[in-house]
Coordinates of C-alpha atoms in Angstrom, one line a residue:
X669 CA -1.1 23.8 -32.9
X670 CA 0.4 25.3 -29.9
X671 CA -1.6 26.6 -27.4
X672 CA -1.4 30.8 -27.1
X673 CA -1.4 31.1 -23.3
X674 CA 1.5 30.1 -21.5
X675 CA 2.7 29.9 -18.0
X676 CA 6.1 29.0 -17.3
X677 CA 6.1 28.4 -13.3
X678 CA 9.1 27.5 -10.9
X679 CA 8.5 26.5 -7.3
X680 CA 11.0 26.2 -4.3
X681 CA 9.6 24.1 -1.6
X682 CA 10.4 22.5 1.8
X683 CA 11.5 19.0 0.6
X684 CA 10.5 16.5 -2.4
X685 CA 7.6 15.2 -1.4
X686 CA 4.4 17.0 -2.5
X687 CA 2.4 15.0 0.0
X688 CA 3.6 16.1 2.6
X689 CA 6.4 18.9 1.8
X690 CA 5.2 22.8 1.1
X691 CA 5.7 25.8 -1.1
X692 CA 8.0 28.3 0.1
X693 CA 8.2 30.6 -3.2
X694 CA 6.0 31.1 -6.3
X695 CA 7.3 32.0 -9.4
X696 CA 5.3 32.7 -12.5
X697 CA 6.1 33.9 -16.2
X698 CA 2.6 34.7 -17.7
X699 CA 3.0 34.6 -21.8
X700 CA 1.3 35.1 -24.9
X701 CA 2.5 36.3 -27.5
X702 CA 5.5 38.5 -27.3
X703 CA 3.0 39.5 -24.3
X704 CA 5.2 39.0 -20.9
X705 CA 4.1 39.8 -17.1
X706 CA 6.0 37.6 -14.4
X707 CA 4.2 37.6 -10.5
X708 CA 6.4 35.9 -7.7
X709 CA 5.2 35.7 -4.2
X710 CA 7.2 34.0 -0.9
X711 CA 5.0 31.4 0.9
X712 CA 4.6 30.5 4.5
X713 CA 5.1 27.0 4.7
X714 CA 3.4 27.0 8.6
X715 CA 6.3 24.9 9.2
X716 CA 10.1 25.0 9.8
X717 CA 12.3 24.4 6.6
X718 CA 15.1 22.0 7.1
X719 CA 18.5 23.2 6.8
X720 CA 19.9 21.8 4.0
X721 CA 17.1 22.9 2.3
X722 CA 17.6 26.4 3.5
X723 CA 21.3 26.2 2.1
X724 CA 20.2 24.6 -1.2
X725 CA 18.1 27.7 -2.1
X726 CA 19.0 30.5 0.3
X727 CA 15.2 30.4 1.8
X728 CA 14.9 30.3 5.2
X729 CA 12.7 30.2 8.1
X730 CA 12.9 34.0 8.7
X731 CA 12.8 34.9 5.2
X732 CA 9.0 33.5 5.4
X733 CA 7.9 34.1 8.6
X734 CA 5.9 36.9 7.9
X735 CA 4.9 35.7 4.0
X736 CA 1.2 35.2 3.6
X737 CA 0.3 31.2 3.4
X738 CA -0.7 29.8 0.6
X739 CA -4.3 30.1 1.1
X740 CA -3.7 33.4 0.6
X741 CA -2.1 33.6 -2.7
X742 CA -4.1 30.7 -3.8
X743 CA -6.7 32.8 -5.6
X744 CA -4.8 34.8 -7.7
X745 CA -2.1 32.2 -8.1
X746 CA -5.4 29.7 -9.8
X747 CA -6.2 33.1 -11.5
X748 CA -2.8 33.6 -13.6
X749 CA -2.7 29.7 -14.3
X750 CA -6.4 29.6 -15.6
X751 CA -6.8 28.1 -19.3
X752 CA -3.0 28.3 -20.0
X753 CA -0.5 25.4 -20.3
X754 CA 2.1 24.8 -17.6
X755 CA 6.1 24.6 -19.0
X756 CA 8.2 24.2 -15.8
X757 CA 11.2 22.1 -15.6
X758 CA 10.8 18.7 -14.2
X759 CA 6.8 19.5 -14.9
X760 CA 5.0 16.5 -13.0
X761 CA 6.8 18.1 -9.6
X762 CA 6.0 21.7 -9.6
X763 CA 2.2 20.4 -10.9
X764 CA 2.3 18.4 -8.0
X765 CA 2.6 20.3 -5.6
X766 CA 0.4 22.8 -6.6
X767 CA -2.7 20.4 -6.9
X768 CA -1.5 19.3 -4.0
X769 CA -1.6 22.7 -2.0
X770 CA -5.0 23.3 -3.8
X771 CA -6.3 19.9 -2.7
X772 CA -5.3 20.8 1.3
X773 CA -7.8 23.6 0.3
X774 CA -10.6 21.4 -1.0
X775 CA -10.6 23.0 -3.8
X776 CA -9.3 20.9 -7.4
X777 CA -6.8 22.0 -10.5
X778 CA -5.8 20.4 -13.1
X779 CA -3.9 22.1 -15.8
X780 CA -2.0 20.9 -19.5
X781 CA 1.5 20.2 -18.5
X782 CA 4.8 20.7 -20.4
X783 CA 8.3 19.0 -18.8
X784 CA 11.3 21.3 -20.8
X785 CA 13.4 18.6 -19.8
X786 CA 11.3 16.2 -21.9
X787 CA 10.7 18.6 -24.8
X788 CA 14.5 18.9 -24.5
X789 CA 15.6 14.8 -25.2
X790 CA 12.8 14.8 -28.0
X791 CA 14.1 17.6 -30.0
X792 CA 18.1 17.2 -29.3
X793 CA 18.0 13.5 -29.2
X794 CA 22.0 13.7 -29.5
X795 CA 22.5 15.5 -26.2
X796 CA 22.9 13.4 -23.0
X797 CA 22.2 15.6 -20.3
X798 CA 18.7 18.2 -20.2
X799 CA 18.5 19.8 -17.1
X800 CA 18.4 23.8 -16.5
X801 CA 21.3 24.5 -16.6
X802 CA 23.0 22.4 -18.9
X803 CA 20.5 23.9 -21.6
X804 CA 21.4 27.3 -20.6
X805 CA 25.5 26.5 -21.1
X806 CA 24.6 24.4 -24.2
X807 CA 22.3 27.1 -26.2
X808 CA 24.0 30.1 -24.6
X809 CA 21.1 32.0 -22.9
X810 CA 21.4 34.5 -20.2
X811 CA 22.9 33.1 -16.9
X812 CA 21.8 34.7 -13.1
X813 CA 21.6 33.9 -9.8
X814 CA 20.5 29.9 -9.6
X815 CA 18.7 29.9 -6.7
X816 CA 16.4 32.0 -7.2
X817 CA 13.5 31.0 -8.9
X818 CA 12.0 33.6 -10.6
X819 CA 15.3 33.2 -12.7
X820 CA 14.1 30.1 -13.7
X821 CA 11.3 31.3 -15.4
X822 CA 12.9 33.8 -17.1
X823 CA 15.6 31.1 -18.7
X824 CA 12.5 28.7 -19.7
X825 CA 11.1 31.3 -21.6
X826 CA 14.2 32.2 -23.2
X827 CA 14.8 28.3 -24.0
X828 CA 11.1 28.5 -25.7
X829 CA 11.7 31.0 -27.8
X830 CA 15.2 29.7 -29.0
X831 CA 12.8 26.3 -29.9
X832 CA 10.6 28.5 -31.9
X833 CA 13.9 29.9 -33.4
X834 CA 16.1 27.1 -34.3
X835 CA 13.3 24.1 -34.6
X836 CA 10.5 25.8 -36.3
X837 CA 6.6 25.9 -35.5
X838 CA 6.0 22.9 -37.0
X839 CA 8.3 20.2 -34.9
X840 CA 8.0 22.4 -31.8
X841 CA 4.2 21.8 -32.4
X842 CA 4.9 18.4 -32.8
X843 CA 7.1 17.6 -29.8
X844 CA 4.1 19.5 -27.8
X845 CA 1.3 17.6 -29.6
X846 CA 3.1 14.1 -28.6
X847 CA 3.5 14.8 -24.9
X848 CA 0.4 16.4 -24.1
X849 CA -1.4 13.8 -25.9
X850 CA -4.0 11.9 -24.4
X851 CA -4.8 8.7 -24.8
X852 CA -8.5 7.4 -25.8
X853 CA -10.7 6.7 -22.4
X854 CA -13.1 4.0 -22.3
X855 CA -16.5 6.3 -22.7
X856 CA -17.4 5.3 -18.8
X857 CA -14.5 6.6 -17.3
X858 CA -14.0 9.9 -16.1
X859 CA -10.6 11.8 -17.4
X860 CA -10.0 13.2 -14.0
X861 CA -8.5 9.8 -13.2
X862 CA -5.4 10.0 -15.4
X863 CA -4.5 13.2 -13.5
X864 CA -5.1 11.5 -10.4
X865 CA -2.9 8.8 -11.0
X866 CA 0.3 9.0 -9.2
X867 CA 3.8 8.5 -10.9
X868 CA 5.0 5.7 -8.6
X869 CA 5.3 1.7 -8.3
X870 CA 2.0 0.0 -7.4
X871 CA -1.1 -2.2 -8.6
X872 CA -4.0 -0.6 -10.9
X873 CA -7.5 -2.3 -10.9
X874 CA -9.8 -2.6 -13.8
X875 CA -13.7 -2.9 -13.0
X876 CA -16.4 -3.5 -15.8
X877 CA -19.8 -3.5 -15.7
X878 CA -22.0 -4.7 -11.9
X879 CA -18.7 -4.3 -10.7
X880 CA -16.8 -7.3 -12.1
X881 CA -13.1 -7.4 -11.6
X882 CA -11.8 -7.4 -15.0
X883 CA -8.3 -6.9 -14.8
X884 CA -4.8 -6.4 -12.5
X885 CA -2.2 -4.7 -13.4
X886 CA 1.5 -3.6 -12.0
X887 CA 4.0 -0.9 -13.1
X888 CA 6.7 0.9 -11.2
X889 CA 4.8 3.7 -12.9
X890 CA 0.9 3.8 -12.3
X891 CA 0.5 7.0 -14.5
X892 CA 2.6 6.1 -17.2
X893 CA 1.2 2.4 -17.5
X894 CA -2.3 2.8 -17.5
X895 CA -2.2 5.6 -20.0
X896 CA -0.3 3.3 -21.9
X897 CA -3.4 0.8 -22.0
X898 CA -5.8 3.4 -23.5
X899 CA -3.0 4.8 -26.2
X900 CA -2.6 1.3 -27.9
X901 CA -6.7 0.4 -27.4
X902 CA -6.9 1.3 -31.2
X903 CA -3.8 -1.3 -32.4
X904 CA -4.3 -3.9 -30.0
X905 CA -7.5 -5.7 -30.1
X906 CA -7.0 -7.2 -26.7
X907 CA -6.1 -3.9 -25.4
X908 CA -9.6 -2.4 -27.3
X909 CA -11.7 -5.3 -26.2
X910 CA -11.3 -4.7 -22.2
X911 CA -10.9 -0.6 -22.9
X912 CA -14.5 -0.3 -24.3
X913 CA -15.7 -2.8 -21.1
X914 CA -13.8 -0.6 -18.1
X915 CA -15.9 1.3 -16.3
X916 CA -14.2 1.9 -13.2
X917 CA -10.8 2.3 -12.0
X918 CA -8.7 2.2 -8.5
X919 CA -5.2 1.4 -7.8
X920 CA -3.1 0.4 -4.8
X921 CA 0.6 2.7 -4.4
X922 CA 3.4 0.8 -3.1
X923 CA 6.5 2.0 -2.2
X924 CA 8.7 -0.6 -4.6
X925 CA 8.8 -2.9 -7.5
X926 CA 8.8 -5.6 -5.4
X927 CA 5.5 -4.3 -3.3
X928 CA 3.6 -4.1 -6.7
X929 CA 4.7 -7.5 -7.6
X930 CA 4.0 -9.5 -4.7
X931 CA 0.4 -7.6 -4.4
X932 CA -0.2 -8.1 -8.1
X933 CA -0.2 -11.8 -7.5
X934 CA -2.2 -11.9 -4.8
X935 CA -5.1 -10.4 -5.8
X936 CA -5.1 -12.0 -9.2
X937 CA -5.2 -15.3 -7.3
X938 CA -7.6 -14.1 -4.5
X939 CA -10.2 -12.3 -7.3
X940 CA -9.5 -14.0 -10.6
X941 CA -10.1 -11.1 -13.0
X942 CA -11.4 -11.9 -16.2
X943 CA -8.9 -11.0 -18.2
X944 CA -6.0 -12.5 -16.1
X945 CA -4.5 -15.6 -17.1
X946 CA -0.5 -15.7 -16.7
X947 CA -1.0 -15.3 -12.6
X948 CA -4.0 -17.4 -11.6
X949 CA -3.4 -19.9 -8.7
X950 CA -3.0 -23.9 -9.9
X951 CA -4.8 -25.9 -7.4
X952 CA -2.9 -28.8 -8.4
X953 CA 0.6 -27.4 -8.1
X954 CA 3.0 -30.6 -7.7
X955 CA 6.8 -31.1 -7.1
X956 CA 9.5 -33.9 -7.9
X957 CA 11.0 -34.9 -4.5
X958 CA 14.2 -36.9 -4.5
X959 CA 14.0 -40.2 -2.2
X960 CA 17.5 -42.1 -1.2
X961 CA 15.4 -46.1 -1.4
X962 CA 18.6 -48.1 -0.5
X963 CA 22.4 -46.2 -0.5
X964 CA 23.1 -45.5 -3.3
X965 CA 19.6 -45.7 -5.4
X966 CA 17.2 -42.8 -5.6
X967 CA 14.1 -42.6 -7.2
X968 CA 11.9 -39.6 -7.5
X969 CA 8.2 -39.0 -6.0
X970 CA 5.6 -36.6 -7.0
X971 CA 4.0 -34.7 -4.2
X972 CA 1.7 -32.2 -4.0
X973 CA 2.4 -28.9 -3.3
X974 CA 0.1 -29.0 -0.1
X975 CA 2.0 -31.9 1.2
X976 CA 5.7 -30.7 0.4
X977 CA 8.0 -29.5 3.3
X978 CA 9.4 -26.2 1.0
X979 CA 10.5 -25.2 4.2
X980 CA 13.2 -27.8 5.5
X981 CA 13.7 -29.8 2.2
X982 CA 16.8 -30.1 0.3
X983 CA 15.3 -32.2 -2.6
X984 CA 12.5 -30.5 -4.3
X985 CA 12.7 -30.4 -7.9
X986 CA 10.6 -28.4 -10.1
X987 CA 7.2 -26.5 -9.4
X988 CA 4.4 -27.8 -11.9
X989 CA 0.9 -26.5 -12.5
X990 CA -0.6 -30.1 -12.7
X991 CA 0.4 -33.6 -12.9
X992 CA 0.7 -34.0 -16.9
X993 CA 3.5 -30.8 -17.1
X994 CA 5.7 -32.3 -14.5
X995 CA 5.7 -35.7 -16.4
X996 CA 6.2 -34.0 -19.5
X997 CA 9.0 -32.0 -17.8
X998 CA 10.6 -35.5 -16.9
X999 CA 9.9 -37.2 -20.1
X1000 CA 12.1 -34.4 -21.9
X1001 CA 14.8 -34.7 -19.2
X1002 CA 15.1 -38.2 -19.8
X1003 CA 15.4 -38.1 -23.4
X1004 CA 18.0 -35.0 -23.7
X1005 CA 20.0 -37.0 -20.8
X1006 CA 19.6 -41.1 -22.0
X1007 CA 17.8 -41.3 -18.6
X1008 CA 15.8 -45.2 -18.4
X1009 CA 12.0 -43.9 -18.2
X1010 CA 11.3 -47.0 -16.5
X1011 CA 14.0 -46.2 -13.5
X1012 CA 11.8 -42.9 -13.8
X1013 CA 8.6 -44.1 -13.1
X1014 CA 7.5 -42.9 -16.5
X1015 CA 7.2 -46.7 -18.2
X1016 CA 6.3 -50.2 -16.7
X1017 CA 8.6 -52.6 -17.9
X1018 CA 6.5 -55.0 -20.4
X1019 CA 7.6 -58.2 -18.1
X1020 CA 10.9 -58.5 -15.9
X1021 CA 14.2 -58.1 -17.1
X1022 CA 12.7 -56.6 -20.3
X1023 CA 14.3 -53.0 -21.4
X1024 CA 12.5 -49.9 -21.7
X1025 CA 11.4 -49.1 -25.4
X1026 CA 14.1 -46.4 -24.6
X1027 CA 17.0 -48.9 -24.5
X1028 CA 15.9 -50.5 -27.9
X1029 CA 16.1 -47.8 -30.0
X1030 CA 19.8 -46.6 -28.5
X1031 CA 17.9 -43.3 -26.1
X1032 CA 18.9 -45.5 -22.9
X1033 CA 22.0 -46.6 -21.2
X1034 CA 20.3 -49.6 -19.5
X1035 CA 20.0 -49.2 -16.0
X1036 CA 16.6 -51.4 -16.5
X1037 CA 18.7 -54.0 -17.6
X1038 CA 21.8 -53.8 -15.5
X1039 CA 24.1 -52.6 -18.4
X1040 CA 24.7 -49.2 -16.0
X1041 CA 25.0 -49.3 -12.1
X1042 CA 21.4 -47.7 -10.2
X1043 CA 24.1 -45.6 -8.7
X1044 CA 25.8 -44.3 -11.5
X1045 CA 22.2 -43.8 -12.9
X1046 CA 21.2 -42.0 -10.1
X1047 CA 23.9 -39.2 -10.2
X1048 CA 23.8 -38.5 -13.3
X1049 CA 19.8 -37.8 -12.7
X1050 CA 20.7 -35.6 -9.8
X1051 CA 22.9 -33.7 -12.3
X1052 CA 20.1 -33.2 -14.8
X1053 CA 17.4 -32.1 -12.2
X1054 CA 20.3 -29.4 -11.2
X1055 CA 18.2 -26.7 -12.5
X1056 CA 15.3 -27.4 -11.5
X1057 CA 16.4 -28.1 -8.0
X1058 CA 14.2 -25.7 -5.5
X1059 CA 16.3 -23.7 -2.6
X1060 CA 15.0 -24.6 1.1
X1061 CA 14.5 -21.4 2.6
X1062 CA 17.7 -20.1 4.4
X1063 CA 16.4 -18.2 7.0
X1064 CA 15.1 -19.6 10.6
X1065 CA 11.8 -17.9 10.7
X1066 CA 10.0 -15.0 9.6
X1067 CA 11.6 -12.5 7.8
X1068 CA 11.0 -9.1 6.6
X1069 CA 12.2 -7.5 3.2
X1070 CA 12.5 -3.8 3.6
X1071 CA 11.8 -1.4 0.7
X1072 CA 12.3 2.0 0.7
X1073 CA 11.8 4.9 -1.5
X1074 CA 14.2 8.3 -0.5
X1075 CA 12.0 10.4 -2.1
X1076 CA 9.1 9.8 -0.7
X1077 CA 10.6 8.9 2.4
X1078 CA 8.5 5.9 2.5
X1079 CA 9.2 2.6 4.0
X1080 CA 7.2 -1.0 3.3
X1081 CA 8.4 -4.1 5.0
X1082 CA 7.1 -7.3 3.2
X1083 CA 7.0 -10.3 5.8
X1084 CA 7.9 -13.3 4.4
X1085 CA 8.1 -17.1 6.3
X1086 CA 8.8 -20.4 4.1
X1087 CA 8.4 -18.7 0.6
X1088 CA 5.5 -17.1 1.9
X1089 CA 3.7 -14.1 1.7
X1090 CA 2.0 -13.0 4.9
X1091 CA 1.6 -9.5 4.1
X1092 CA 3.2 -6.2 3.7
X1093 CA 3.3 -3.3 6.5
X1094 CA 4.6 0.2 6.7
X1095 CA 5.0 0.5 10.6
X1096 CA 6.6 -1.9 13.6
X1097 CA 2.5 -2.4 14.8
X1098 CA 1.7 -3.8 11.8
X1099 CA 4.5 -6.0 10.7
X1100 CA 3.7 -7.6 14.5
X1101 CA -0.3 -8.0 13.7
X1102 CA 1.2 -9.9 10.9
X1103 CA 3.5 -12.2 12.8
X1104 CA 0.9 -12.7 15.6
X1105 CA -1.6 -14.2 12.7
X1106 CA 0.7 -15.9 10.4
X1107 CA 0.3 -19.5 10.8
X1108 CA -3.3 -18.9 9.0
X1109 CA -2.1 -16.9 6.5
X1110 CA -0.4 -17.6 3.4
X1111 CA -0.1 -20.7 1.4
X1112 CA 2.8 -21.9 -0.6
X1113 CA 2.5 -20.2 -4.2
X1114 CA 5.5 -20.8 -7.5
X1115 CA 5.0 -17.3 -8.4
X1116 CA 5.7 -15.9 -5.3
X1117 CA 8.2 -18.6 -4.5
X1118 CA 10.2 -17.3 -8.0
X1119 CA 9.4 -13.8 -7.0
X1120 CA 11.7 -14.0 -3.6
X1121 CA 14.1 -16.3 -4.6
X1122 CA 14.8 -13.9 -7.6
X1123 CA 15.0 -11.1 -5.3
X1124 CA 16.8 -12.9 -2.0
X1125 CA 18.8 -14.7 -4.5
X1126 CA 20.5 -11.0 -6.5
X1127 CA 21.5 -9.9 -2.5
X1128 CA 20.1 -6.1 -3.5
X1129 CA 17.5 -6.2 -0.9
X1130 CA 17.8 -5.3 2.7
X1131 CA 16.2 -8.2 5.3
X1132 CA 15.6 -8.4 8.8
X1133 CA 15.3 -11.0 10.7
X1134 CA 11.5 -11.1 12.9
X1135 CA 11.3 -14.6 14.8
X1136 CA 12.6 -18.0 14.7
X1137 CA 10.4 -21.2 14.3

C-alpha cells in the first residue's frame, strides 16, 4: 500500500556535508491525491556560501542576506512534512540535512524516506544511469531551469506519476514496500537508532544484557550493515540468536575502510565479545625463522611472536596461532615438496645414519642420508617457504597512513611503527601524543600485520613519514 501523503522535497545547500554545511533554499511539493500545493522559502545560512557553490546553483551570498534563517521556517517547514513520506532525489542527503538543521534546534525528526534514484534502478533494472536528469530525457517529462530547485520537485512528481502510469499500483507498491522496509529490532532496542545511524565506514557495537559486550562489527556502511543484521534475524539462526539478546547499541565513525578495520580488531582483542571468534588475539602466536648454522646449511627455528625481531628480520616465515598449526603448516610443506622431516626438525632419526620414514616410502630425496647435498636441500626449502615469507617493515620509523574522505572533508591519520598499531588521530596534536607514548603501546598482532601489508603492499594509500628509530 502506498502511503496517501506525499512530500517531494529538494534542498540547495552550502556544501555536502550535513554536519557542518547549511540550507540555503527549501523546496516542497505537498501531494495527495491529484491534491498539489508546492511552498519554497530561501534560507539564511548565517554564513558565507563558497563560490563554486554559488556558480553551481546561482545562490549567492546577497541573494540570502536578508532570507529568514532556518529557525524561522523551521515550524512550518516540520508542519508540511508531518505524517507524509519524503521522495527527493538522492533521499538520505536532503533527509540529512534537514534532521540535521532540526537537531542544531534541539528539536528531533524523523520521517519515511523515498530515494527516486533507487526506485529508479529497481523498476528499470536495464537502464544504467538514474539521476534527474537523465530520467527526465529518458521518460520525456517537462524540462526547466536546472538550478533551481523548486523545479526539481515539480519533475519528481511528474516522474511519480509516469510510475503509477507505466508500472502499475501494484509493483510501484512493491518497489516502495522493499525500500522502506524495516527490518525486525531486537524488542530492547529502540528504533530511533537505525535513523541515527550514519551512512559511512566505521565499527558498530553490540551490548546484551548487564552490559556484556556481545559483538563487533565493521562496514564501510554503518546504516546499511546493521540493518542488515536484523533483516536476516528470521533466516539465520546465528543472526536470531544474538538479535533477541541485544539490548544496546553504539558505534564508532571512521573516516575509511581501513579506520574500521584496524579499530574492529582492536577492540575485539581488547574486549573479547562473545560472539567474536575469527579476530580474537592468540597468545601463543609463533613464527618459522630461517638460521644460516654453517655456509651453506640452514635450519629453521620456532620463535615466539614476543621474541621475534618483525622489525629488522629478513627471515620470518609464517604467522601461527599456536605451536601445533605451524608444525602442521611444515609437515604439509614437506610432503608437497619431498622435504627430509628429520632435516626439518619434525622427526628424530631412529639411530644415526638411519633415513627418515619419509625416504623409505619414496616422499624424501635423502638429505638424512647424504643422497642430496644439505645445500641443495636448503634452497629448495627456501623456495617452498616463498609464500610464507614475512616482509621486514620498509620504513625507518613511525609512519602515518592518511585516509581521507572528500565529502566529508575528513581526515584520519593511522600511526603505524613495526607492523604496529599505535593508534589513529584526526589532527597534528594527536598523531604527536601518539608518537610521544608509543614504545608502550602496541604489540605485534597477524591480523593487523596482514591488514598493512595488504594495504602498504597495493601502493593506493598515501604515507608520511613521522620519526626515525
Amino acid at each position: 500500500m502506498i502511503p496517501a501523503r506525499l512530500a517531494f522535497i529538494a534542498l540547495e545547500t552550502t556544501g555536502a556535508n550535513p554536519l557542518r554545511d547549511r540550507i540555503t533554499r527549501i523546496d516542497v511539493l505537498e501531494a495527495e491525491g491529484d491534491r498539489v500545493a508546492t511552498w519554497s522559502t530561501l534560507v539564511n545560512p548565517q554564513r558565507s556560501i563558497p563560490e563554486f557553490i554559488q556558480q553551481v546553483n546561482g545562490i549567492r551570498n546577497e541573494t540570502v542576506v536578508d532570507a529568514p534563517p532556518f529557525a524561522q521556517v523551521a515550524a512550518e517547514l516540520a508542519d508540511r512534512l508531518h505524517g507524509r513520506l519524503l521522495i527527493a532525489r538522492h533521499a538520505r542527503f536532503n533527509y540529512g540535512f534537514v534532521k540535521s538543521e532540526f537537531q542544531r534546534l534541539g528539536k528531533s525528526f524523523r520521517a519515511d524516506v523515498l530515494c527516486t534514484v533507487r526506485l529508479s534502478r529497481k523498476l528499470f533494472p536495464a537502464h544504467q544511469k538514474h539521476k534527474l536528469d537523465s530520467l527526465m530525457i529518458r521518460h520525456d517529462l517537462a524540462t526547466g531551469d536546472r538550478c533551481r530547485a523548486l523545479t526539481d520537485v515539480h519533475r519528481l512528481w511528474q516522474f511519480w506519476r509516469l510510475l503509477q502510469r507505466d508500472c502499475g499500483e501494484e509493483a510501484l507498491a512493491e518497489a516502495v514496500r522493499q525500500q522502506l522496509e524495516r527490518p525486525s529490532l531486537p524488542p530492547h532496542l529502540d528504533p530511533a537508532l537505525l535513523d541515527d545511524l550514519p551512512e559511512s565506514p566505521g565499527v558498530y557495537l553490540f551490548y546484551g544484557d548487564n552490559d556484556a559486550l556481545l559483538y563487533v562489527g565493521k562496514s564501510v556502511n554503518l546504516r546499511q550493515r546493521v540493518r542488515a543484521h536484523f533483516a536476516s534475524d528470521l533466516r539465520d539462526y546465528k543472526e536470531m540468536r544474538l538479535s533477541q539478546q541485544v539490548h544496546r547499541m553504539h558505534w564508532h565513525e571512521t573516516v575509511g575502510e581501513l579506520g574500521a578495520l584496524l579499530l574492529e580488531s582492536r577492540l575485539v582483542k581488547e574486549c573479547q565479545p562473545i560472539h567474536n571468534r575469527r579476530l580474537r588475539r592468540s597468545s601463543d602466536l609463533c613464527t618459522w625463522q630461517w638460521v644460516q648454522v654453517v655456509p651453506g646449511e640452514c635450519r629453521l627455528t620456532l620463535v615466539s611472536g614476543q621474541a621475534a625481531d618483525f622489525v629488522r628480520s629478513e627471515g620470518l616465515f609464517g604467522l601461527f596461532a599456536n605451536r601445533r598449526e605451524a608444525t602442521e603448516t611444515l609437515r604439509e610443506m614437506a610432503a608437497a615438496h619431498q622435504l627430509c622431516p628429520i632435516i626439518l626438525g619434525l622427526e628424530r632419526p631412529a639411530r644415526p645414519g638411519r633415513p627418515c620414514f619419509a625416504h623409505q616410502v619414496g616422499q624424501c630425496r635423502g638429505a638424512c642420508v647424504g643422497k642430496e647435498a644439505l645445500g641443495v636441500h636448503s634452497a629448495r626449502m627456501l623456495s617452498a617457504l616463498t609464500k610464507l615469507k614475512l616482509a621486514a617493515w620498509p620504513y625507518p620509523g613511525a609512519i602515518g597512513i592518511v585516509e581521507r574522505d572528500e565529502l566529508r572533508e575528513v581526515e584520519e591519520v593511522h600511526v603505524v611503527n613495526g607492523w604496529r598499531h599505535l593508534g589513529s588521530a584526526r589532527s597534528e596534536t594527536g598523531i604527536q601524543q601518539i608518537l610521544l607514548g608509543q614504545s608502550g603501546q602496541g604489540r605485534f598482532d597477524r591480523d593487523t600485520y596482514r591488514l598493512l601489508a595488504a594495504h602498504l603492499g597495493k601502493g593506493r594509500v598515501r604515507v608520511r613519514l613521522l620519526s626515525e628509530r
